[in-house]
Coordinates of C-alpha atoms in Angstrom, one line a residue:
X973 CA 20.8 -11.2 -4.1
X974 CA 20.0 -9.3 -6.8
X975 CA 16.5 -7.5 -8.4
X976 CA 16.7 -10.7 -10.9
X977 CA 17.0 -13.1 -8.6
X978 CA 13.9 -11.4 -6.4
X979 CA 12.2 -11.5 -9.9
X980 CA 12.8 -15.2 -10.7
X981 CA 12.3 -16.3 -7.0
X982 CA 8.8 -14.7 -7.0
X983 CA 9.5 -12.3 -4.1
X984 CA 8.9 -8.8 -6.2
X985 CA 6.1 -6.8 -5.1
X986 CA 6.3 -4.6 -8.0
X987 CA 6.9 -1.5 -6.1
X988 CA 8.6 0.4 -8.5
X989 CA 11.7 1.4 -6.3
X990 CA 14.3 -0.1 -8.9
X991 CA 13.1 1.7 -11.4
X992 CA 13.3 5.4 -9.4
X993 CA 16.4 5.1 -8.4
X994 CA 18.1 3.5 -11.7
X995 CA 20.2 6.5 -13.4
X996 CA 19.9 4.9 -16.7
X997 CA 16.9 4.0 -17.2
X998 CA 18.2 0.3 -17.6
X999 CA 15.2 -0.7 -15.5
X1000 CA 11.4 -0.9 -16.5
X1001 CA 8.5 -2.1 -15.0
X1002 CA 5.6 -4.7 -16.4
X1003 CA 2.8 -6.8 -16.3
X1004 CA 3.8 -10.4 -16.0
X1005 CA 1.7 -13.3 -17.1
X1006 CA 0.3 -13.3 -13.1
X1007 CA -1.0 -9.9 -13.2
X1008 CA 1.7 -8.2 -11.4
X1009 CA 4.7 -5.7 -11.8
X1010 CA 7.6 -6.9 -11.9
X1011 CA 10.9 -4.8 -13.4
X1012 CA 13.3 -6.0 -16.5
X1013 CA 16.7 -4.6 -17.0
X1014 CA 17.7 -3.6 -20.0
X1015 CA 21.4 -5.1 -20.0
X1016 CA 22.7 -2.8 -22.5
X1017 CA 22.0 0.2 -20.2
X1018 CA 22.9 -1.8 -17.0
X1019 CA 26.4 -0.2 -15.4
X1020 CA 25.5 -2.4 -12.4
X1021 CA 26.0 0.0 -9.8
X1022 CA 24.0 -2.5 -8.1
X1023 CA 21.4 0.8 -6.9
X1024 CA 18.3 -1.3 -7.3
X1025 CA 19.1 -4.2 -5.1
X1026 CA 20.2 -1.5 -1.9
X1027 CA 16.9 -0.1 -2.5
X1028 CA 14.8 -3.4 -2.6
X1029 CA 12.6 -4.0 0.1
X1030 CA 12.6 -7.8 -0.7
X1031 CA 16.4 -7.9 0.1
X1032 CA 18.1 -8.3 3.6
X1033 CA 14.4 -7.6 5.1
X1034 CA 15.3 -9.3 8.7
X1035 CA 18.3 -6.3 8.7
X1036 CA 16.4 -3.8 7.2
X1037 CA 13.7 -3.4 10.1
X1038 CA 16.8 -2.8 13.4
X1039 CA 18.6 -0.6 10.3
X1040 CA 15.1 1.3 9.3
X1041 CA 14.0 2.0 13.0
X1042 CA 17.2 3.4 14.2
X1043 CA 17.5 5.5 10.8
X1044 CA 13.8 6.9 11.1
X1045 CA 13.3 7.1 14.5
X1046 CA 17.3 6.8 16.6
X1047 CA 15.8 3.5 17.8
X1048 CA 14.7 0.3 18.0
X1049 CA 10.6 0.4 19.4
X1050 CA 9.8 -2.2 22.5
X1051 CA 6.8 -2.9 20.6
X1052 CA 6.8 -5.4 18.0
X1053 CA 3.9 -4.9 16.7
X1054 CA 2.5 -1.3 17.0
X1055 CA 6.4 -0.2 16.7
X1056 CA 7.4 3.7 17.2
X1057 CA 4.8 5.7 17.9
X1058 CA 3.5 8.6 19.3
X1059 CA -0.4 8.7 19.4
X1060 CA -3.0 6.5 18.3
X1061 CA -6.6 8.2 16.6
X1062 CA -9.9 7.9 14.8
X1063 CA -10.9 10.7 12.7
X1064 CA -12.5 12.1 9.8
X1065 CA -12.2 15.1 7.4
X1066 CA -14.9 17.5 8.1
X1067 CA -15.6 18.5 4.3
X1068 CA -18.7 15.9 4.7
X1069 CA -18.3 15.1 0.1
X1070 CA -14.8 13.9 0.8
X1071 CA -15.7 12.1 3.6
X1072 CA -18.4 10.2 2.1
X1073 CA -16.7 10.1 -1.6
X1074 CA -13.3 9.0 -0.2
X1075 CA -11.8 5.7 1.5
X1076 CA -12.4 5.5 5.2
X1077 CA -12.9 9.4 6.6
X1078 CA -10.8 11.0 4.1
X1079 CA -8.2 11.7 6.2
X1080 CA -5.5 11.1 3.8
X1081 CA -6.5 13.3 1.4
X1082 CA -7.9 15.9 3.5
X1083 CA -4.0 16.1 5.4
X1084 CA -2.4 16.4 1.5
X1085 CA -4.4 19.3 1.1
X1086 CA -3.6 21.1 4.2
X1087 CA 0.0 20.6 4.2
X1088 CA -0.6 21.6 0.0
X1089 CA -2.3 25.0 1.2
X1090 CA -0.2 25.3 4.1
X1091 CA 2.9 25.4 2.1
X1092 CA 4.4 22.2 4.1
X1093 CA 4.4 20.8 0.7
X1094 CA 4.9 21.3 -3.1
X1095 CA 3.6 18.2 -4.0
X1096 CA 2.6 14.7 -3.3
X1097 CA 3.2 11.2 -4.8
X1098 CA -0.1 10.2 -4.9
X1099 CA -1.8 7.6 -7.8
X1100 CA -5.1 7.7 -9.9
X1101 CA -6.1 5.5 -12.5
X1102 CA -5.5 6.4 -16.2
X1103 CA -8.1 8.2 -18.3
X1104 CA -6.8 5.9 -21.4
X1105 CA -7.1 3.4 -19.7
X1106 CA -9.1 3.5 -16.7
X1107 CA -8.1 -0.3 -15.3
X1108 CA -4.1 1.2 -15.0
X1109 CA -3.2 2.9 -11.9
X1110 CA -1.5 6.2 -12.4
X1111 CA 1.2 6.7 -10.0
X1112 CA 1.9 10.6 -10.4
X1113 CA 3.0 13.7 -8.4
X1114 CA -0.3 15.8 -7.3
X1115 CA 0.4 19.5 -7.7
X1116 CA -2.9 21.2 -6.8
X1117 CA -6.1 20.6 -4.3
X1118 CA -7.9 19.2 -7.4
X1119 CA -5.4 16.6 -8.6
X1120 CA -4.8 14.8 -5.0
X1121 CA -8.7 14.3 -5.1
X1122 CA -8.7 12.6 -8.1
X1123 CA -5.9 10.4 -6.1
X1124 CA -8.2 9.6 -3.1
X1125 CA -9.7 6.0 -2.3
X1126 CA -8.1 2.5 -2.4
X1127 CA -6.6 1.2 -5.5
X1128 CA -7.2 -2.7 -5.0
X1129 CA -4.6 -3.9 -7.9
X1130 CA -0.7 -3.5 -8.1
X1131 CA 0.4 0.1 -8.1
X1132 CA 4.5 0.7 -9.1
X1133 CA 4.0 4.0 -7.0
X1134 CA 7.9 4.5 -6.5
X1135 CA 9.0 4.4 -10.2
X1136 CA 7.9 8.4 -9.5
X1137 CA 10.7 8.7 -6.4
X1138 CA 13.0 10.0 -10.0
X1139 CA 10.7 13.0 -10.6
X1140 CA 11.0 14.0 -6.7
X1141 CA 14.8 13.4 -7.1
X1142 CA 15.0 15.6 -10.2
X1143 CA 12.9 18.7 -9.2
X1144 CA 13.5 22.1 -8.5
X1145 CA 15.6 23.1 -5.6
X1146 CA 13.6 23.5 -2.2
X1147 CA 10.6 21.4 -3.7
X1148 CA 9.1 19.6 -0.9
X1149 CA 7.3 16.5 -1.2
X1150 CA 4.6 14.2 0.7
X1151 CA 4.7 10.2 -0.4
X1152 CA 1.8 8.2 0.2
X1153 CA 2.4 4.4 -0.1
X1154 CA 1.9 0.7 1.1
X1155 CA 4.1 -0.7 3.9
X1156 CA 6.8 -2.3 1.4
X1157 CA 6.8 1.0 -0.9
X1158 CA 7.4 3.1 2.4
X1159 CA 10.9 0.6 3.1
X1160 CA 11.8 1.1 -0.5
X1161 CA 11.6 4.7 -0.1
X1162 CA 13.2 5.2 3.1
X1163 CA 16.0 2.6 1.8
X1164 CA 16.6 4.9 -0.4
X1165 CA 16.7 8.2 1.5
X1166 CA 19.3 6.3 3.4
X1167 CA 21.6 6.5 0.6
X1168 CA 20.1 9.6 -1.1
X1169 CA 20.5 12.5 0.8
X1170 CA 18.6 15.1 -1.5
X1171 CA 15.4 12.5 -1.7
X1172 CA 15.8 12.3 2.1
X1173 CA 15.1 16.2 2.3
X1174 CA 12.9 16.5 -0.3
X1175 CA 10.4 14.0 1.3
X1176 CA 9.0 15.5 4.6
X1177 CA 6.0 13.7 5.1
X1178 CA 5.6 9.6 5.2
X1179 CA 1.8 8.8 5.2
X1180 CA 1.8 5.1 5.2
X1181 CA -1.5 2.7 4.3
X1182 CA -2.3 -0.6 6.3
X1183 CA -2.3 -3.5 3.9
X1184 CA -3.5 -6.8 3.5
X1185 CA -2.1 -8.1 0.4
X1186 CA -2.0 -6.8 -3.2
X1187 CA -4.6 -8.3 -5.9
X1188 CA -3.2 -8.7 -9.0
X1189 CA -5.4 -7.1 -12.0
X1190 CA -6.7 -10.3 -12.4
X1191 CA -9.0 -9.9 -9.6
X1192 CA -10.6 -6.7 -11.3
X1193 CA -11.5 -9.0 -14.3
X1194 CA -12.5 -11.5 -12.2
X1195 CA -15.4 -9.2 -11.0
X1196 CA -16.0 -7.3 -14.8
X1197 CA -16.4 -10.9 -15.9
X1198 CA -19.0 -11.7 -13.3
X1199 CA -20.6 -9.0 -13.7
X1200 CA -21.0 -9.3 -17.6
X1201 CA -18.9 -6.4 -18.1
X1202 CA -16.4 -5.9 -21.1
X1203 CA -13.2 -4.0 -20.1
X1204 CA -13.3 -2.1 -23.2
X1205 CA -16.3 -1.0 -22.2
X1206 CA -14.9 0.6 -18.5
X1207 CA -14.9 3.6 -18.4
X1208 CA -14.0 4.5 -15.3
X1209 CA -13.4 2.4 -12.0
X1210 CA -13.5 3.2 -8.5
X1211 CA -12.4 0.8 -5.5
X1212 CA -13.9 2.6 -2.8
X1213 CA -15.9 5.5 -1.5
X1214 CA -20.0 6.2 -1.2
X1215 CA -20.1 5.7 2.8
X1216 CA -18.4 3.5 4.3
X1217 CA -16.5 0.6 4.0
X1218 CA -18.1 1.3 0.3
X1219 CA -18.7 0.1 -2.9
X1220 CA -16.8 -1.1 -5.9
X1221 CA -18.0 1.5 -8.6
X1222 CA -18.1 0.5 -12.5
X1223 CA -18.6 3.5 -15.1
X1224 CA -19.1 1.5 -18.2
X1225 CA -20.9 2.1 -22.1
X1226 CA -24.1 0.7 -20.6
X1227 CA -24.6 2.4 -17.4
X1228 CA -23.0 2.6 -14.0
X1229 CA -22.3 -1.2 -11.8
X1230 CA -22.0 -0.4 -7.8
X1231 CA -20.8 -3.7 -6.3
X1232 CA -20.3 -3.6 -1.9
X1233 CA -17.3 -3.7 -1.3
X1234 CA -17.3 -7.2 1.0
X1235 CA -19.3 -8.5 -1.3
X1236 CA -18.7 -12.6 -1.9
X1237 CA -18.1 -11.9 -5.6
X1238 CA -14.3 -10.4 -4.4
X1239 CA -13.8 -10.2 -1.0
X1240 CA -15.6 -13.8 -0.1
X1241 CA -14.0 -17.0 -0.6
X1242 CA -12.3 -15.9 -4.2
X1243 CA -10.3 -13.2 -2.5
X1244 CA -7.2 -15.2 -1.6
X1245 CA -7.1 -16.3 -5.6
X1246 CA -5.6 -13.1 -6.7
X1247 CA -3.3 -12.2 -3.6
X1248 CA 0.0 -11.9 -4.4
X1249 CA 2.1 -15.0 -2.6
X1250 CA 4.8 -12.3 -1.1
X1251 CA 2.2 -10.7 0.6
X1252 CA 1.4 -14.3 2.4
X1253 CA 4.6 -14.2 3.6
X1254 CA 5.1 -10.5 5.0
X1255 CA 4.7 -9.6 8.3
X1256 CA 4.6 -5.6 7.5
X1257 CA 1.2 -5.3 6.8
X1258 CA 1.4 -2.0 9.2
X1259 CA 3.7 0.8 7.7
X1260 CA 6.0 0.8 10.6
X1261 CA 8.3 3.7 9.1
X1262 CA 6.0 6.1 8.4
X1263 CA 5.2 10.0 9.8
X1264 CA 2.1 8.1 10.0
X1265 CA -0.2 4.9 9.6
X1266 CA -3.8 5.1 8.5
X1267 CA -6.1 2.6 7.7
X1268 CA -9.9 1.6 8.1
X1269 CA -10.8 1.3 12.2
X1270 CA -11.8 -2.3 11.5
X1271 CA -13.2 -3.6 15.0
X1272 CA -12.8 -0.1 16.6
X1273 CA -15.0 2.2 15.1
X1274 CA -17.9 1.6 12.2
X1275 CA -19.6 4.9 11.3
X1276 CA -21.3 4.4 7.9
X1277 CA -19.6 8.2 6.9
X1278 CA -16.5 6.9 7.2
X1279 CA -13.6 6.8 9.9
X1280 CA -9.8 6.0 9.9
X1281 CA -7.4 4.9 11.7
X1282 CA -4.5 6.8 12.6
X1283 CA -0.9 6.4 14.6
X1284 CA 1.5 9.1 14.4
X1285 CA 5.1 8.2 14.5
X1286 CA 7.0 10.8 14.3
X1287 CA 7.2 14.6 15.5
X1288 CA 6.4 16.1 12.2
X1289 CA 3.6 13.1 11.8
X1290 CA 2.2 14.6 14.3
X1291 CA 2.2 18.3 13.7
X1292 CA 0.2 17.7 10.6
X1293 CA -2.5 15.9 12.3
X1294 CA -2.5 18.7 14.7
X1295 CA -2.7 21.5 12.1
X1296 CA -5.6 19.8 10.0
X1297 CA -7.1 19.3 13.4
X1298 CA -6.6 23.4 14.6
X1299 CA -7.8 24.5 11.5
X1300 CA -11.0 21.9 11.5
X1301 CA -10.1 20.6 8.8
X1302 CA -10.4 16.9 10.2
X1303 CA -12.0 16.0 13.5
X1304 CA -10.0 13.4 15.7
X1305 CA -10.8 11.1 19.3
X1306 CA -7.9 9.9 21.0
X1307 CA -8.1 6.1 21.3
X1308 CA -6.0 3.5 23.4
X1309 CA -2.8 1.6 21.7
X1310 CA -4.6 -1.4 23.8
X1311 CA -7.8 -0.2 21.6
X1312 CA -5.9 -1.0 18.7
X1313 CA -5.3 -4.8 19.4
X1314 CA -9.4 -5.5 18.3
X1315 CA -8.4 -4.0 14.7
X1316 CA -8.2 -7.4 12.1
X1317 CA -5.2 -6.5 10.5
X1318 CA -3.0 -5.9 13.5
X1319 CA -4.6 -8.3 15.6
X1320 CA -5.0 -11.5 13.3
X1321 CA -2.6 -11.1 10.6
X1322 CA 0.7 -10.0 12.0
X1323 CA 0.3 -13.0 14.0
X1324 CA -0.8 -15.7 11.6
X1325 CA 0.9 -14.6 8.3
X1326 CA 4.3 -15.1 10.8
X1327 CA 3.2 -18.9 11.3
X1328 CA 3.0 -19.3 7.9
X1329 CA 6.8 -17.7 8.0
X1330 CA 8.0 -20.0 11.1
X1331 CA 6.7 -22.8 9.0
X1332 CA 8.9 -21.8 5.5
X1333 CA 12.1 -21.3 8.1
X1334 CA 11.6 -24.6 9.3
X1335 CA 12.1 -26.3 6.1
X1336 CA 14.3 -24.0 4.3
X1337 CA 12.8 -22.2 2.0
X1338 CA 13.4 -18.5 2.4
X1339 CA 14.4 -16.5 5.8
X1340 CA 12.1 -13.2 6.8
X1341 CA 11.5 -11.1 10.5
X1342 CA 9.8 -13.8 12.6
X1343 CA 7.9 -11.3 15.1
X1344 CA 5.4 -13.8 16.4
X1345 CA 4.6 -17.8 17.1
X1346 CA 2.4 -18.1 19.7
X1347 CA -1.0 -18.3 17.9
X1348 CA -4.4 -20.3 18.0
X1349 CA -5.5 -23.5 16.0
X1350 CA -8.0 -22.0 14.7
X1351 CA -5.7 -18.8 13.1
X1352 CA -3.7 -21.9 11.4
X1353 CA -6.3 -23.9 10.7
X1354 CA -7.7 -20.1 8.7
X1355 CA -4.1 -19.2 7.5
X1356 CA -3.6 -22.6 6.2
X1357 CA -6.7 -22.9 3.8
X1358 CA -5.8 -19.6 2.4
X1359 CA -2.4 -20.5 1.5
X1360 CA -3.8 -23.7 0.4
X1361 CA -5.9 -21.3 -2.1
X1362 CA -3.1 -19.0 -3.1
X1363 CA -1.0 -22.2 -4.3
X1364 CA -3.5 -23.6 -5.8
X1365 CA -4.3 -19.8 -7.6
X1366 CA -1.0 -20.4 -9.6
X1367 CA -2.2 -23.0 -11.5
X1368 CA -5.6 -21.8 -11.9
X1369 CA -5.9 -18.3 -12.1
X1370 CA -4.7 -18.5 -16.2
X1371 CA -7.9 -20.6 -16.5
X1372 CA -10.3 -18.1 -14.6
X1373 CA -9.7 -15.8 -17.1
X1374 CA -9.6 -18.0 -20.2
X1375 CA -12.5 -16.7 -22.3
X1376 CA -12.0 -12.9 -21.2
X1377 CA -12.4 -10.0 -23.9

């Protein structure tokens, strides 16, 4: 299967890995009518050397996880849901503005700058949303301390963060690189580095981001519209930061819009609307192969500054927490992999999303890692509405919009 066939299928997560590792620029990436990435190939430039579907997370996923772990870590984990790790934290970066400006704890940022000033790295792929158009995210390769802050918090639309993997292939010798990226963006890179040796030494440091699903950009107009606000009016946006979990933050021509971020308005019962369907269907909402995982400590720890979740994978993952930590540049607490289990996305949706999966396989439709089955009524009776939603979003989500500026 190739990238067109993802593309017609509706399996593309708009990742941006096709259009990184195409050497002649045959492949670009866009907006489709849904709100999402997706790449179109310029035929005329096409040599198929058939690069972008090896690199596809979307393609041969059931192989790609036994392939992935043995090529990351030398082996297959035991665990099916935590997978290889090492050690499990929560922490915080002790600069108390990033803390309270960033995500969850500023951990992610605060580790990019240490391995920056450290000299671990030269730079890190990293994205920001554009100045000319502050409703685009910016995916782009943070040289200094200044530019990976204006990377930090969550970006809560699509983000084609790989389509900068050709700038790390095509820089100067010995450049060494940090990636920071969603579960599916993390295969596609490490897909790669399995047949690109240079990209496989110029990236040293995986930091991978727990997901729940993608929101297409519709979902940000679906809150500017509720909120009476013109997106030629935006400014700025921000998804995340002022404590913790945080607030939605609107710069716009007639003042400033902070909107919690579980408010109904989004994160209520329209959520689902805007989720892209592949996400539904994945059961890698936890980067499994990554130097690292972080994500908010959902059901482990709530600290209105802001906390997050850490597991460290691998050896190298591990030295950076350690350094950061030595030089108190984040504070860490050990916590139990059985701790983990209370956390929603690893306890609730690795199991439910792989019902929904069990339940295509059984009449079908497409064919995925089954990692789960044994869940409660009530998960499928939750799981079940949702989907119910997300179907239903295709025919109505060109409607929600209609009358939008």
């Amino acid at each position: 299967m190739n990238i067109k066939n993802i593309v017609k299928k509706g399996l593309c997560i708009g990742c941006g890995t096709c259009v990184g590792v195409c050497p002649t620029d045959a492949v670009e990436i866009k907006i489709n009518k849904r709100g999402f990435y997706t790449p179109k190939i310029n035929e005329k430039k096409c040599t198929d050397c058939d690069l972008c579907s090896k690199v596809c997370p979307q393609i041969n996923k059931t192989k790609n996880f036994d392939e992935l772990n043995k090529f990351v870590f030398g082996k297959i984990s035991d665990d099916k849901i935590i997978g290889n790790y090492i050690n499990c934290y929560v922490g915080h970066s002790t600069d108390e503005i990033l803390r309270f400006e960033a995500s969850s704890g500023g951990v992610v940022t605060q580790l990019l700058i240490t391995a920056l000033e450290k000299g671990i790295i030269d730079g890190a792929l990293v994205t920001r949303m554009r100045k000319d158009y502050p409703l685009i995210p910016d995916p782009f390769i943070a040289r200094t301390k200044e530019e990976i802050i204006s990377a930090m918090c969550s970006k809560y639309c699509p983000v084609p963060a790989n389509i900068m993997l050709k700038e790390i292939i095509n820089s100067k010798k010995n450049e060494k690189f940090a990636v920071v990226g969603l579960p599916c963006q993390i295969i596609g890179i490490r897909k790669l580095e399995m047949i690109n040796k240079k990209l496989q030494e110029k990236i040293v440091l995986h930091i991978g981001l727990f997901c729940a699903s993608t929101k297409s950009f519709f979902g940000t107009d679906f809150i500017l519209k509720k909120k009476k606000i013109e997106k030629k009016n935006v400014r700025s946006i921000k998804y995340r930061g002022k404590d913790w979990p945080g607030y939605i933050q609107i710069e716009h021509t007639k003042g400033n819009t902070l909107l919690p971020l579980l408010h109904p308005i989004y994160f209520g019962a329209a959520y689902p609307f805007f989720a892209n369907v592949c996400c539904v269907e994945c059961t890698n909402h936890i980067p499994l192969f990554s130097d690292m995982s972080v994500g908010d400590p959902w059901g482990i720890k709530k600290d209105p500054k802001g906390d997050s979740l850490l597991i460290s994978r691998t050896v190298f993952g591990e030295e950076i927490i350690r350094i950061s930590s030595n030089l108190n540049h984040i504070e860490t607490k050990d916590i139990k992999k059985d701790d983990l289990f209370v956390h929603s996305t690893i306890k609730m949706q690795k199991k439910s999303y792989s019902f929904f999966i069990s339940t295509i396989i059984e009449f079908g439709f497409r064919s995925y890692n089954v990692l789960f089955s044994n869940i409660s009524v009530m998960n499928k009776i939750f799981l079940l509405f949702n989907i119910l939603k997300i179907l239903i979003n295709y025919r109505l989500k060109p409607y929600l919009l209609k009358n939008d500026t």
